[in-house]
Backbone as numpy.savetxt, mean C-alpha at the origin, in Angstrom:
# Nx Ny Nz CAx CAy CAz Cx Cy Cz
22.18 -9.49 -9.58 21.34 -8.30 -9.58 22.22 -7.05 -9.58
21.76 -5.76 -10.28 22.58 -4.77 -10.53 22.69 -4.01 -8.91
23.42 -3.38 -9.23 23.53 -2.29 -8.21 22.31 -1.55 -7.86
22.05 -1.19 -8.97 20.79 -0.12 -8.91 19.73 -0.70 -8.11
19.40 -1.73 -8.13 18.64 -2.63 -7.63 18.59 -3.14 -6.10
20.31 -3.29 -6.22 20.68 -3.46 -4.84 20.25 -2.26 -3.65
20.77 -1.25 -4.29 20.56 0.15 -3.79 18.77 0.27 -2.80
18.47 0.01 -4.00 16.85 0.70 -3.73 16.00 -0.46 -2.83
16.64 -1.56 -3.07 15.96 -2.56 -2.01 16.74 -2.32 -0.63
17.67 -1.38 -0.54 17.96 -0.95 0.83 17.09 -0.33 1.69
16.58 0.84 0.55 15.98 1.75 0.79 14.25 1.42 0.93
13.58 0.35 0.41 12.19 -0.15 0.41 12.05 -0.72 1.17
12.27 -0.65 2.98 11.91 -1.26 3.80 11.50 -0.18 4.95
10.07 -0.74 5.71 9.57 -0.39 6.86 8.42 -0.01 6.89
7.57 0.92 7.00 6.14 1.44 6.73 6.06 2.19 5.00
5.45 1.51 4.40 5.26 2.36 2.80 3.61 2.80 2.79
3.66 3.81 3.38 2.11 4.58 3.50 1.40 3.78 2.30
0.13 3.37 1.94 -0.48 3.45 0.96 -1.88 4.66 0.98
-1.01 6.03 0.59 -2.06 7.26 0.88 -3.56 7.16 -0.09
-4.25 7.29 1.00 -5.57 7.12 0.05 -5.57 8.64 -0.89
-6.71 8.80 -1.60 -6.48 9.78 -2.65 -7.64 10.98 -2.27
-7.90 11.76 -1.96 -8.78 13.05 -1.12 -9.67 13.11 -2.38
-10.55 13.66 -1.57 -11.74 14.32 -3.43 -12.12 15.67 -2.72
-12.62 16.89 -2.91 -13.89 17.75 -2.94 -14.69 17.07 -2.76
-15.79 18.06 -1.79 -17.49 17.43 -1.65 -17.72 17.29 -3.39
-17.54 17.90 -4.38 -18.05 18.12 -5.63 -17.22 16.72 -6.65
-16.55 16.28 -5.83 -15.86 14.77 -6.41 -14.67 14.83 -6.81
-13.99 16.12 -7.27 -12.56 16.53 -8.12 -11.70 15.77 -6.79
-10.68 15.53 -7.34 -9.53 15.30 -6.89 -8.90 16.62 -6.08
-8.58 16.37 -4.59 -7.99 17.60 -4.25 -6.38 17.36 -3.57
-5.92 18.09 -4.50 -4.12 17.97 -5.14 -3.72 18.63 -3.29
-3.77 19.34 -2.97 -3.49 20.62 -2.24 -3.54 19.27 -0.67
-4.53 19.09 -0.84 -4.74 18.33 0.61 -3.89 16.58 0.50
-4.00 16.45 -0.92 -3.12 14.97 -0.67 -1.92 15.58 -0.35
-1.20 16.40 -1.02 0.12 16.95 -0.45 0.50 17.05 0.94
-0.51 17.74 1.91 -0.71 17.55 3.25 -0.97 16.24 3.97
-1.85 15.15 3.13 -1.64 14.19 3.80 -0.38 13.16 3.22
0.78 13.23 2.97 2.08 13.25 2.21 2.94 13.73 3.27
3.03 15.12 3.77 3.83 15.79 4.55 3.65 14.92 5.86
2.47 14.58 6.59 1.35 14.38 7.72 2.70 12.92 7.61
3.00 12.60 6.75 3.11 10.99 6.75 4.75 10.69 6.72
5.09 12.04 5.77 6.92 11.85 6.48 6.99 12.79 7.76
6.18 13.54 8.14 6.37 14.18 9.35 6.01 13.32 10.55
5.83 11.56 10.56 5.58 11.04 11.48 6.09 9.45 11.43
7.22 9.75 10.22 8.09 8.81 10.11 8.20 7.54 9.33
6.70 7.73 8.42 6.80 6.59 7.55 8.04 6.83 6.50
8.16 5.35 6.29 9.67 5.42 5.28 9.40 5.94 3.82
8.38 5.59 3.33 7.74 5.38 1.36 6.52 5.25 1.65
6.32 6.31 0.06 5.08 6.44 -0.04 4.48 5.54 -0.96
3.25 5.28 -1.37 2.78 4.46 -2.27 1.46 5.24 -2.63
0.90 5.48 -4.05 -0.59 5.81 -4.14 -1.19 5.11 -5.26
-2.26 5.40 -5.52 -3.12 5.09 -6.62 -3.55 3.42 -6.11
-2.66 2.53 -5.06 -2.86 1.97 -4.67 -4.68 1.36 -4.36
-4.54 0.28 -3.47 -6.54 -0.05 -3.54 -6.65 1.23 -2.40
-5.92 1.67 -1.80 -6.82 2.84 -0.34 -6.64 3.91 -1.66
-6.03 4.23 -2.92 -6.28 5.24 -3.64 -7.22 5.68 -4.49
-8.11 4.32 -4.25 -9.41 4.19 -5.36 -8.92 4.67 -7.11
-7.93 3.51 -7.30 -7.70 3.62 -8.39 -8.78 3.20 -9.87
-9.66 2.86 -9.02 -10.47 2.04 -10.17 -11.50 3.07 -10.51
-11.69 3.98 -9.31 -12.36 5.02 -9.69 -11.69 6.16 -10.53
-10.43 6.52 -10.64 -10.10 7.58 -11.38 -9.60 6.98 -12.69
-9.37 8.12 -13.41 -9.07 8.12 -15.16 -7.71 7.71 -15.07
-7.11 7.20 -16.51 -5.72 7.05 -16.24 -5.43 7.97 -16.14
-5.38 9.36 -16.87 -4.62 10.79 -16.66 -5.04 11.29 -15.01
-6.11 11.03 -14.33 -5.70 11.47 -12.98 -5.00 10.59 -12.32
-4.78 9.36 -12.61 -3.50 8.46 -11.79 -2.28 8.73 -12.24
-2.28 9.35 -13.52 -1.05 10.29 -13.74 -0.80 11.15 -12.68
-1.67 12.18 -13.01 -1.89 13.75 -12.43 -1.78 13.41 -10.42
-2.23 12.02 -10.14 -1.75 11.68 -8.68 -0.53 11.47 -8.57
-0.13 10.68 -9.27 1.48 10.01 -9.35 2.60 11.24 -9.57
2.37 12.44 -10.14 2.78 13.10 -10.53 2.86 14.24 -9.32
1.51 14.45 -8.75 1.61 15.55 -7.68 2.37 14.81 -5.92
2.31 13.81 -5.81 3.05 12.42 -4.92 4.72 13.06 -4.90
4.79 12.70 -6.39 6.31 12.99 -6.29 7.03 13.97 -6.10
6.19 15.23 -6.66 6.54 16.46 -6.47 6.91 17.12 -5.00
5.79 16.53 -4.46 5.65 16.62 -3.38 6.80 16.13 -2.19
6.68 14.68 -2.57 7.91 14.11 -1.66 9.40 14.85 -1.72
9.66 14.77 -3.26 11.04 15.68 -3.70 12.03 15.04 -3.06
11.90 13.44 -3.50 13.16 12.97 -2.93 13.76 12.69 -1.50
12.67 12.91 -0.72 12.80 12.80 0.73 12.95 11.46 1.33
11.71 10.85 0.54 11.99 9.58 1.22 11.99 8.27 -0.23
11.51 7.37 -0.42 11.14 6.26 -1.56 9.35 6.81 -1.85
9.03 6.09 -3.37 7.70 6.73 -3.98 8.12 5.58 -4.42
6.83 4.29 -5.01 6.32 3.32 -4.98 4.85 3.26 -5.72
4.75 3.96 -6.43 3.20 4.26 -7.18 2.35 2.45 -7.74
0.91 2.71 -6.98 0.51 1.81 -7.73 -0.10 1.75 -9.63
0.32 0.94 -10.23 0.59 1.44 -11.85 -0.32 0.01 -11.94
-0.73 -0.63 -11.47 -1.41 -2.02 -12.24 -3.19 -1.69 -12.14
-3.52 -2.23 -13.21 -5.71 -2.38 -13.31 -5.39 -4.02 -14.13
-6.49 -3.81 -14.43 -6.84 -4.89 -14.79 -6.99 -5.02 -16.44
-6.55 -3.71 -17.29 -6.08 -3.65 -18.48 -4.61 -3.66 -18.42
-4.43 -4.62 -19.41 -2.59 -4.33 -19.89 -2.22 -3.78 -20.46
-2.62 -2.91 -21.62 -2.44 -1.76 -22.00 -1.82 -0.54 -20.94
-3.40 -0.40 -20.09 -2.91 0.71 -18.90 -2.01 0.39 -18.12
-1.77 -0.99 -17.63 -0.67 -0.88 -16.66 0.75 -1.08 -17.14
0.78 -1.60 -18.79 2.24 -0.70 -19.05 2.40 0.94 -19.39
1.27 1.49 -19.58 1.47 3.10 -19.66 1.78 3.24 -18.38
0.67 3.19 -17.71 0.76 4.02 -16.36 2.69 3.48 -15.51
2.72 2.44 -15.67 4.51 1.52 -14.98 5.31 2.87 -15.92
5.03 2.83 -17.15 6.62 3.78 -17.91 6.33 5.07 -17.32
4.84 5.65 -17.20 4.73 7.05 -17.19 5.80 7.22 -15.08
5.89 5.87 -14.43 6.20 6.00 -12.88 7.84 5.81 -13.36
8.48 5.09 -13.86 9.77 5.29 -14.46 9.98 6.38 -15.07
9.52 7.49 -15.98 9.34 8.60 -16.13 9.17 9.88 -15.59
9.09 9.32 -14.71 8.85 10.82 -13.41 9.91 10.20 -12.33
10.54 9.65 -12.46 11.52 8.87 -11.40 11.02 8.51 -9.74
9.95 7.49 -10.54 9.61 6.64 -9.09 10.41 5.80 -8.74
10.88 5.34 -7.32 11.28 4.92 -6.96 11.05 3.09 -7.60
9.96 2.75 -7.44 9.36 1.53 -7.79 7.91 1.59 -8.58
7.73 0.37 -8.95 6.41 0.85 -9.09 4.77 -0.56 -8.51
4.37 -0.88 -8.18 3.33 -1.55 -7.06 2.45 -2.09 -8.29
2.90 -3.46 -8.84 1.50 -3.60 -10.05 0.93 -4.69 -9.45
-0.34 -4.75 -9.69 -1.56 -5.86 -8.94 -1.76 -6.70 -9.59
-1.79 -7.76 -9.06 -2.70 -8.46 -10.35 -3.80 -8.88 -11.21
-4.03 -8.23 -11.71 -5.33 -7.68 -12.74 -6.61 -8.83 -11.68
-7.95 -7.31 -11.81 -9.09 -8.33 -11.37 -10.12 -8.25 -11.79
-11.05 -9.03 -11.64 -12.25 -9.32 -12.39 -12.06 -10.22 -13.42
-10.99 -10.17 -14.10 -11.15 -11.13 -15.62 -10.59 -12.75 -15.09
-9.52 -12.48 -14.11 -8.97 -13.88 -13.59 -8.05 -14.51 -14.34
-7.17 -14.46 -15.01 -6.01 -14.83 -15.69 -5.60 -15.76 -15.13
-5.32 -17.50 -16.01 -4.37 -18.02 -15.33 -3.48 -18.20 -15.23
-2.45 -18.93 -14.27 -1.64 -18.56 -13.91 -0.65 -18.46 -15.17
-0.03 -19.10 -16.30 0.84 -18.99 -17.33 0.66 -17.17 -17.80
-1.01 -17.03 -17.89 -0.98 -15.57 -18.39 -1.30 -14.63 -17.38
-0.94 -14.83 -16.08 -0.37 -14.00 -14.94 1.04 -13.76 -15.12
1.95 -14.87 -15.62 3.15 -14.60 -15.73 3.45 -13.91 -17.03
3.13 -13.98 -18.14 2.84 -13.48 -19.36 2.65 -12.01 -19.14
1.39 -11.79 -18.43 1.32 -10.25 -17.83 2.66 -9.18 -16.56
2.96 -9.84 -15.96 3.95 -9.33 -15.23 5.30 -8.99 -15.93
5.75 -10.28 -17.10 6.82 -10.35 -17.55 6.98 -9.26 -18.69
6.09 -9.11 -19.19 5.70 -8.17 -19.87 6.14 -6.85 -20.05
5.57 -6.36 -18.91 5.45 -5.41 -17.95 7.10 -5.04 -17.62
7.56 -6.05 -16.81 8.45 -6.09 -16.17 9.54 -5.74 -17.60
9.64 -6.30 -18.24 10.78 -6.40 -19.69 10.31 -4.48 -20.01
8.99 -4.20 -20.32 9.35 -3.00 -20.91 9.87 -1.71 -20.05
10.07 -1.89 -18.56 10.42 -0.50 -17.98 11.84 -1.60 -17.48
13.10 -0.19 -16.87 14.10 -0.77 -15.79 14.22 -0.27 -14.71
12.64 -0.27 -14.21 12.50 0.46 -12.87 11.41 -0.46 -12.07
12.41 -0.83 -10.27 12.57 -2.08 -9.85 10.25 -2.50 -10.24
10.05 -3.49 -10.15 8.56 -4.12 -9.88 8.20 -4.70 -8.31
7.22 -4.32 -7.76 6.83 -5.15 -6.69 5.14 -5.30 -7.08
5.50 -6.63 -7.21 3.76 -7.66 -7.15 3.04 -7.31 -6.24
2.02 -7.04 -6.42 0.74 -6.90 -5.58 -0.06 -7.79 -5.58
0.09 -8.72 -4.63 -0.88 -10.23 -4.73 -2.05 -9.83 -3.68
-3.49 -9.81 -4.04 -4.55 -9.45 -2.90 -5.55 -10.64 -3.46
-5.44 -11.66 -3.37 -6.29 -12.79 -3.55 -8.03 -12.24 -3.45
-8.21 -11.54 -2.60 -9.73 -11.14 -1.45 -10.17 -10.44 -2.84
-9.59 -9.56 -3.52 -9.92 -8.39 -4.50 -9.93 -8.65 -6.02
-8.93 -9.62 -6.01 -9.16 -9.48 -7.55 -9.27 -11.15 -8.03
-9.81 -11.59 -6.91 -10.28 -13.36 -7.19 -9.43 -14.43 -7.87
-8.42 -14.05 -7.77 -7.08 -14.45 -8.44 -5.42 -14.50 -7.04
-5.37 -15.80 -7.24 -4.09 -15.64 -6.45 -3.05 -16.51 -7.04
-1.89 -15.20 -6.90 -0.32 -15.80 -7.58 0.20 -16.68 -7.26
0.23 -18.03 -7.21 0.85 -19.20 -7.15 2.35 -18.76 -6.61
3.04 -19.23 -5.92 4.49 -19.52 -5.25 5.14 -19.44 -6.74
5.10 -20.51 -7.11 5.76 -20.55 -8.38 5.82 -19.63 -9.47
4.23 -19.34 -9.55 4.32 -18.26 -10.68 5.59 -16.70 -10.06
5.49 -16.82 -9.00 6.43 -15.36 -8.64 7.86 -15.61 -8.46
7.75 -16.93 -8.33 9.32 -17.20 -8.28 9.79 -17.51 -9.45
9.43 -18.15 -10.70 9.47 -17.72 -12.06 9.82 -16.85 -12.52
8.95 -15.66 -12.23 9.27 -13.94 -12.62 10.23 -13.61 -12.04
10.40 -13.76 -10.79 11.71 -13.37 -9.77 12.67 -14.02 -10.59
12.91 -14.73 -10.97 13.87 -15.71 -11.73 14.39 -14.85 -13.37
13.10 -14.69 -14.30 13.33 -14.52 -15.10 14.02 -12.61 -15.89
13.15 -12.01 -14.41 13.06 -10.44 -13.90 13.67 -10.02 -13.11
14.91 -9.61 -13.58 16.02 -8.94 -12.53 14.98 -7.76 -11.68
14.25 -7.29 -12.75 13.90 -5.55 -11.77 12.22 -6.01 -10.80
11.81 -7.22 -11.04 11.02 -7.61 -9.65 11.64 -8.33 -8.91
11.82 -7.55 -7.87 12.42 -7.04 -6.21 11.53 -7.36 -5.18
9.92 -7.59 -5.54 9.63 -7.39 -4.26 7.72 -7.95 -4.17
7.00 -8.17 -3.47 5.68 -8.60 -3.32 5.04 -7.76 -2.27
3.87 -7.12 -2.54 3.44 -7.19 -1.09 2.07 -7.69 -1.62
1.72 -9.16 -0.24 1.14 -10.10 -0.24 -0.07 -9.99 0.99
-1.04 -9.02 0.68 -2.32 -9.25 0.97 -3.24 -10.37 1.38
-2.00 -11.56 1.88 -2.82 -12.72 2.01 -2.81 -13.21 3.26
-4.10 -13.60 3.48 -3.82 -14.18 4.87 -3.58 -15.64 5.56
-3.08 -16.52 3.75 -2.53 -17.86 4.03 -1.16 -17.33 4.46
-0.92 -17.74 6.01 0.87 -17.08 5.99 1.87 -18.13 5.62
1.51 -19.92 5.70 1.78 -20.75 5.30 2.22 -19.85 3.60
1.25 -19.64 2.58 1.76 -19.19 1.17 2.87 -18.09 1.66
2.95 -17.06 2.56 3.68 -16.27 2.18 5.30 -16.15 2.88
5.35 -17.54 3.73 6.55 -17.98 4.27 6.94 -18.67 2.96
6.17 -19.20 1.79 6.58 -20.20 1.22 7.53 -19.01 -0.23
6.96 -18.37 -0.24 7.55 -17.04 -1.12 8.69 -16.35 -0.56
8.80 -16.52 0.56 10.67 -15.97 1.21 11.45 -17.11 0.22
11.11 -18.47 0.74 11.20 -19.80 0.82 12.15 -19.99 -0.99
11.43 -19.46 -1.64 11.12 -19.70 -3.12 11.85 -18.73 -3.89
11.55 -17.26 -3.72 11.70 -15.72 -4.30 12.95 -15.76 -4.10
13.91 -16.03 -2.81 14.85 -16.08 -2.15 14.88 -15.09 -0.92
15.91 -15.31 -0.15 15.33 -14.18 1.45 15.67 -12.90 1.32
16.04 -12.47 0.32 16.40 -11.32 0.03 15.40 -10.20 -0.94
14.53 -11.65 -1.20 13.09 -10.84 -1.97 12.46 -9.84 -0.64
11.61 -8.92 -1.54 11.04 -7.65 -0.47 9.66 -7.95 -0.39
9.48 -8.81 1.15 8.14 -9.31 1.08 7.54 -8.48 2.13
6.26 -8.13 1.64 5.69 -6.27 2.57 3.98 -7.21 3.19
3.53 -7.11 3.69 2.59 -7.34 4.58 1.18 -6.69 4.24
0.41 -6.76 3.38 -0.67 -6.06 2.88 -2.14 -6.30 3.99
-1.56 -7.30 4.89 -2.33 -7.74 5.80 -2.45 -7.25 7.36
-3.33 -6.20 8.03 -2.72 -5.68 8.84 -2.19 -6.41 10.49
-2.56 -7.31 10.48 -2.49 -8.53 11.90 -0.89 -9.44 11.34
-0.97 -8.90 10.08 0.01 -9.98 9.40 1.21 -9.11 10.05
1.53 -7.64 10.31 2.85 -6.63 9.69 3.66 -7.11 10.62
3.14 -7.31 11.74 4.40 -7.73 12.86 5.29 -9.39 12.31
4.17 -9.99 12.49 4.51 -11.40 12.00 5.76 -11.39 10.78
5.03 -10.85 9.31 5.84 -11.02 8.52 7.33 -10.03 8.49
7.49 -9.63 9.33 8.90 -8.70 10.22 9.80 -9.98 10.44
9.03 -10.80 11.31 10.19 -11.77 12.55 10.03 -13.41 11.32
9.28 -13.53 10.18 10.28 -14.54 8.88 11.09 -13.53 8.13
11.26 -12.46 8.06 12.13 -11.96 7.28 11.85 -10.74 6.41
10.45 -10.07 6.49 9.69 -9.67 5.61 10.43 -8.19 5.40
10.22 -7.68 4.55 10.97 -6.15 4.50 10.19 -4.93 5.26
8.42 -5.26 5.62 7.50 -4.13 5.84 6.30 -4.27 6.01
5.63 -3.18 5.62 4.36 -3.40 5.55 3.75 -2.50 4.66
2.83 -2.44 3.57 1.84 -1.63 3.07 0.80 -1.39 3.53
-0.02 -0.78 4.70 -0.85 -0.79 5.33 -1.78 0.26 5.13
-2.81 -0.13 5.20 -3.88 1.52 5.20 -4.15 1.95 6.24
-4.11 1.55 7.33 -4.25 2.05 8.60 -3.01 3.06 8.98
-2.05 2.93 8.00 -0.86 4.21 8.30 -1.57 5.10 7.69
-2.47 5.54 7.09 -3.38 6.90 7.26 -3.67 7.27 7.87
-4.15 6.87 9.19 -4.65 7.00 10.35 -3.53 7.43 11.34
-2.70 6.06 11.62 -1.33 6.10 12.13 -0.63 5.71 12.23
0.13 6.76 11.30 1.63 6.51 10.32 2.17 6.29 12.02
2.68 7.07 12.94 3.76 7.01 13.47 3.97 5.61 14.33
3.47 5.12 15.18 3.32 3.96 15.64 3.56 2.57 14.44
3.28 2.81 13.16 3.26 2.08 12.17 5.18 1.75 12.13
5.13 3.62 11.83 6.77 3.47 11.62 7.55 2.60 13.30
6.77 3.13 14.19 8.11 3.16 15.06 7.88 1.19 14.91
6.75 0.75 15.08 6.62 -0.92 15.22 8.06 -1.38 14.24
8.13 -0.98 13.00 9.26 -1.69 12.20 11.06 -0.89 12.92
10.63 0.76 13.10 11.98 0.95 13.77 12.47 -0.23 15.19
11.30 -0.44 16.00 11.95 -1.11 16.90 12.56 -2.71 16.66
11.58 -2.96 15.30 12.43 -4.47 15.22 13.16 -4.23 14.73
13.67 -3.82 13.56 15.08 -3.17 13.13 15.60 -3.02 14.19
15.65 -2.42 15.23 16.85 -1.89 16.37 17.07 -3.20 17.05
16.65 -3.99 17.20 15.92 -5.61 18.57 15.72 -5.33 19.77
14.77 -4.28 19.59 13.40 -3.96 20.80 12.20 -5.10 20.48
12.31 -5.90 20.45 11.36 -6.84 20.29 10.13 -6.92 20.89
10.23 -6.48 21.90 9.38 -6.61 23.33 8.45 -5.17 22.52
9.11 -4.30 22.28 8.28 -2.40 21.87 7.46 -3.09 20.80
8.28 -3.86 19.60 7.53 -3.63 18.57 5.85 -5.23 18.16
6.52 -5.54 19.49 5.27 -6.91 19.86 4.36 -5.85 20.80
4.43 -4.66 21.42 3.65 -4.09 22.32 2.70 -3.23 20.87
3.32 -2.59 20.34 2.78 -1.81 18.95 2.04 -2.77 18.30
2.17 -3.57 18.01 1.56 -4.63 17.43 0.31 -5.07 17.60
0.06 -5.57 19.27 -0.99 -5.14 19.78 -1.70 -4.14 20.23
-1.13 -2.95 20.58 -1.67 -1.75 20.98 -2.72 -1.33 19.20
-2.14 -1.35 17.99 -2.69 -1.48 17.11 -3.99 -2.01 16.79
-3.80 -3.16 17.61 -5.17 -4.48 16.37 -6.60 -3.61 16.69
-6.78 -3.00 17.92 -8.16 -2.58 17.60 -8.22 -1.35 16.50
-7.63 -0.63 15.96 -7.74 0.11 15.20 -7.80 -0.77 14.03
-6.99 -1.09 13.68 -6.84 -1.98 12.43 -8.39 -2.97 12.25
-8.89 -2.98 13.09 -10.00 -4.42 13.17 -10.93 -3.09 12.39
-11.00 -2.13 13.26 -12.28 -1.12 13.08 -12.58 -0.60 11.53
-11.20 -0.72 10.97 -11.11 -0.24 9.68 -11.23 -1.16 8.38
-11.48 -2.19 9.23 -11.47 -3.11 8.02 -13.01 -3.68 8.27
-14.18 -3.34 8.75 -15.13 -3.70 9.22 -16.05 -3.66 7.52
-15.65 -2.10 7.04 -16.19 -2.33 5.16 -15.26 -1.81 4.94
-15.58 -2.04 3.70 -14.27 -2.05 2.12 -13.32 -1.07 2.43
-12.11 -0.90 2.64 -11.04 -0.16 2.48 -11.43 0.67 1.22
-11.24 1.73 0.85 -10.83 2.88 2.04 -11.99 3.62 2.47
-13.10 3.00 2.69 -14.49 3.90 3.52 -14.16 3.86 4.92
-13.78 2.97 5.56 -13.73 3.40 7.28 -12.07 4.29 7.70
-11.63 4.44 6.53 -9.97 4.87 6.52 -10.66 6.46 6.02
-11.14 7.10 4.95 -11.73 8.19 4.83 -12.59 8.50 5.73
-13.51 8.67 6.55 -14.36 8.35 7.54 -13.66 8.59 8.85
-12.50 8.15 8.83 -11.69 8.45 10.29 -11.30 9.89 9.84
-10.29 9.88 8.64 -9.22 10.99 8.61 -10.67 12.21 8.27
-11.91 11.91 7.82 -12.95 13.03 7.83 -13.41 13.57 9.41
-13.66 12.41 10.51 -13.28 13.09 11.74 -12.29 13.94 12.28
-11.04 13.68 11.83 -9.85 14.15 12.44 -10.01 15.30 11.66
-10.75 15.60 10.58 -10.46 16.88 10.42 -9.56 17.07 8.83
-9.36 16.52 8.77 -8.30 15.76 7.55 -8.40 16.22 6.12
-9.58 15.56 5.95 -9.87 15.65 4.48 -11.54 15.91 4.59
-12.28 16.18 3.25 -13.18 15.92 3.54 -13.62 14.58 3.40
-14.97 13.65 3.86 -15.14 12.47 3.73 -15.67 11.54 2.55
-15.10 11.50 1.19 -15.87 11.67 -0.21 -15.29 10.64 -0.61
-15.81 9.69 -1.26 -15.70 8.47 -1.89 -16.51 8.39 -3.67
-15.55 8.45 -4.31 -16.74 8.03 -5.71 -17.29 6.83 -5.51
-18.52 6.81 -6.07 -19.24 6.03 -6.72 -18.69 4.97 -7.64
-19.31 4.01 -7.47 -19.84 2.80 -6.60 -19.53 2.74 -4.91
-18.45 3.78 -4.68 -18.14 2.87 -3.15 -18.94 4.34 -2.57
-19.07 3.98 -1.13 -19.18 5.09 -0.13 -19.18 4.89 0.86
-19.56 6.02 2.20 -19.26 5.69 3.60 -19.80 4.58 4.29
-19.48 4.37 5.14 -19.68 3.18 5.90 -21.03 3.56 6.93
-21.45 2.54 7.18 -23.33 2.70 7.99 -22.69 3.96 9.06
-23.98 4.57 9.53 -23.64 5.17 10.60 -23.39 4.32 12.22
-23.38 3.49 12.27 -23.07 2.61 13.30 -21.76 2.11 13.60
-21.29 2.04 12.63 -19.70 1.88 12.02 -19.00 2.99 12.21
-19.24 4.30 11.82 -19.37 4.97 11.80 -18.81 5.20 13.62
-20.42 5.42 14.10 -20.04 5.84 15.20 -18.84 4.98 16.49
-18.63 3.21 15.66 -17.42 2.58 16.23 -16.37 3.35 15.71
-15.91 3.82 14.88 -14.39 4.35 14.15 -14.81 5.68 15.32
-15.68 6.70 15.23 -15.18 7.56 16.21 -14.56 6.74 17.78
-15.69 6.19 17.93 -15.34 5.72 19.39 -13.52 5.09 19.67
-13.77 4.68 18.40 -12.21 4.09 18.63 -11.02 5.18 18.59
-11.37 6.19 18.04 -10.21 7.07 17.72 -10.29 7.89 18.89
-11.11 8.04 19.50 -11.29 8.52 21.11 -10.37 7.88 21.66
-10.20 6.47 21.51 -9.39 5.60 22.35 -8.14 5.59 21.85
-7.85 5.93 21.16 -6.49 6.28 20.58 -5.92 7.40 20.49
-6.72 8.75 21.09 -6.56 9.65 21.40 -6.30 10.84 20.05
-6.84 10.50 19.16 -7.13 11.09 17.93 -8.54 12.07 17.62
-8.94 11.92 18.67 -10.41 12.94 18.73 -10.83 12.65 20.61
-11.07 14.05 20.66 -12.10 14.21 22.14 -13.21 13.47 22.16
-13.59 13.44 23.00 -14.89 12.36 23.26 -15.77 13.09 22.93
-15.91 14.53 22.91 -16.95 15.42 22.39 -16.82 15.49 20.79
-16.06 14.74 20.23 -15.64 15.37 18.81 -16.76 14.82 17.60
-16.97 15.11 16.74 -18.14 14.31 16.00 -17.59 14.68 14.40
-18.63 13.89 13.74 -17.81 13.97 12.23 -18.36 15.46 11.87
């Protein structure tokens, strides 16, 4: 593996925000406030950013606004920390535009999924990645989410690509067989960058070897996110098994409906953003609702008087 490669898989480990994407009450995309929630997120120690990602509701925007996201992300960061853009749908067309247009603006990496709804098998899962992977030389990390796109990457199929694809570096594995995703250290080799898309999973996949976590609950809270991976990095073991659990009730609360409605919904309490979801998706019941406040009370993210 090249240098270049070597380099940047130094640098792709620990909390990689996956920032959800803000709208106006009126639905537009609002540039001004993702920037703020960007700053919000190296100002509390996450390592890399990631967007357009599933908390970015990529399926809802155009390709030119997953440009126009990917584009205002980077600007933004300016090199501060790693940028990781998610570039994969479920057309192959778009997800080699959108992968060159993230090599083109000098992303760090770029986060492709594996296409959903249509279900590809596995030969033309690999067909699709390799693809992909051959036309940019800017590193790849697989996005395996079995739950989402009804399709899951076989061991083999990724260790194949890992094999055949110097510049895929890395997985993050949304799964909650951990049996499959010990078996992908196992396979990929231990030096593959295996990230935790699972939030009960992030501690766990730390202590087989894992590089991180992609989490949506680092919207909420980045810093505890970060410090959980600073302390195993350091071998505070004991801190980052306390974070771990001090976590799970937040993490439970947010995953109660579809990512990213109870993750918008919080940061619309806190004040954040406003609370706007396109269509097809939207907020979560008011009951839910009133659990995510309650919980962020308990986490000390809103007064007990505070309301959406």
């Amino acid at each position: 593996m090249s240098n270049r490669y070597e380099a940047i898989k130094k640098r792709l480990r620990g909390s990689i925000a996956p920032v959800i994407t803000p709208f106006k009450a009126n639905g537009d995309i609002d540039f001004e406030k993702q920037s703020e929630l960007i700053e919000f997120q190296i100002e509390n120690g996450t390592h890399a950013i990631s967007v357009t990602g599933t908390s970015g509701e990529p399926s809802s925007l155009t390709t030119e606004e997953r440009v126009q996201v990917m584009e205002n992300a980077i600007k933004t960061i300016n090199g501060r920390i790693p940028f990781a853009p998610g570039t994969g749908s479920t057309n192959h067309d778009e997800t080699m535009y959108l992968t060159k247009k993230a090599e083109e603006m000098g992303a760090d990496a770029a986060m492709v999924i594996v296409p959903y709804y249509n279900k590809p098998n596995q030969e033309a899962l690999y067909d699709h990645f390799k693809t992909v992977a051959d036309s940019v030389e800017i590193p790849i990390i697989i996005y395996n989410i079995p739950g989402r796109t009804a399709q899951n990457m076989e061991v083999g199929t990724m260790a194949r690509l890992v094999k055949d694809c110097p510049n895929i570096v890395g997985a993050k594995e949304s799964n909650k067989d951990f049996e499959h995703v010990n078996r992908v250290l196992l396979n990929c080799g231990r030096d593959f960058l295996l990230y935790s898309g699972i939030e009960l999973l992030c501690y766990p996949m730390l202590a087989i070897g894992g590089a991180g976590s992609i989490s949506a609950t680092a919207n909420v809270e980045p810093k505890k996110i970060a410090e959980m991976h600073n302390a195993w990095e350091e071998g505070n073991i004991k801190r980052a098994q306390d974070l771990h659990f001090e976590l799970m009730n937040l993490n439970d609360v947010l995953f109660k409906d579809t990512n990213p409605a109870p993750v918008k919904a919080a940061l619309g309490m806190m004040g954040m953003i406003e609370p706007v979801l396109r269509k097809p998706m939207g907020l979560p019941s008011e009951a839910l609702q009133e659990e995510i406040r309650e919980t962020l009370v308990e986490y000390g993210k809103l007064e007990k008087t505070a309301s959406v």
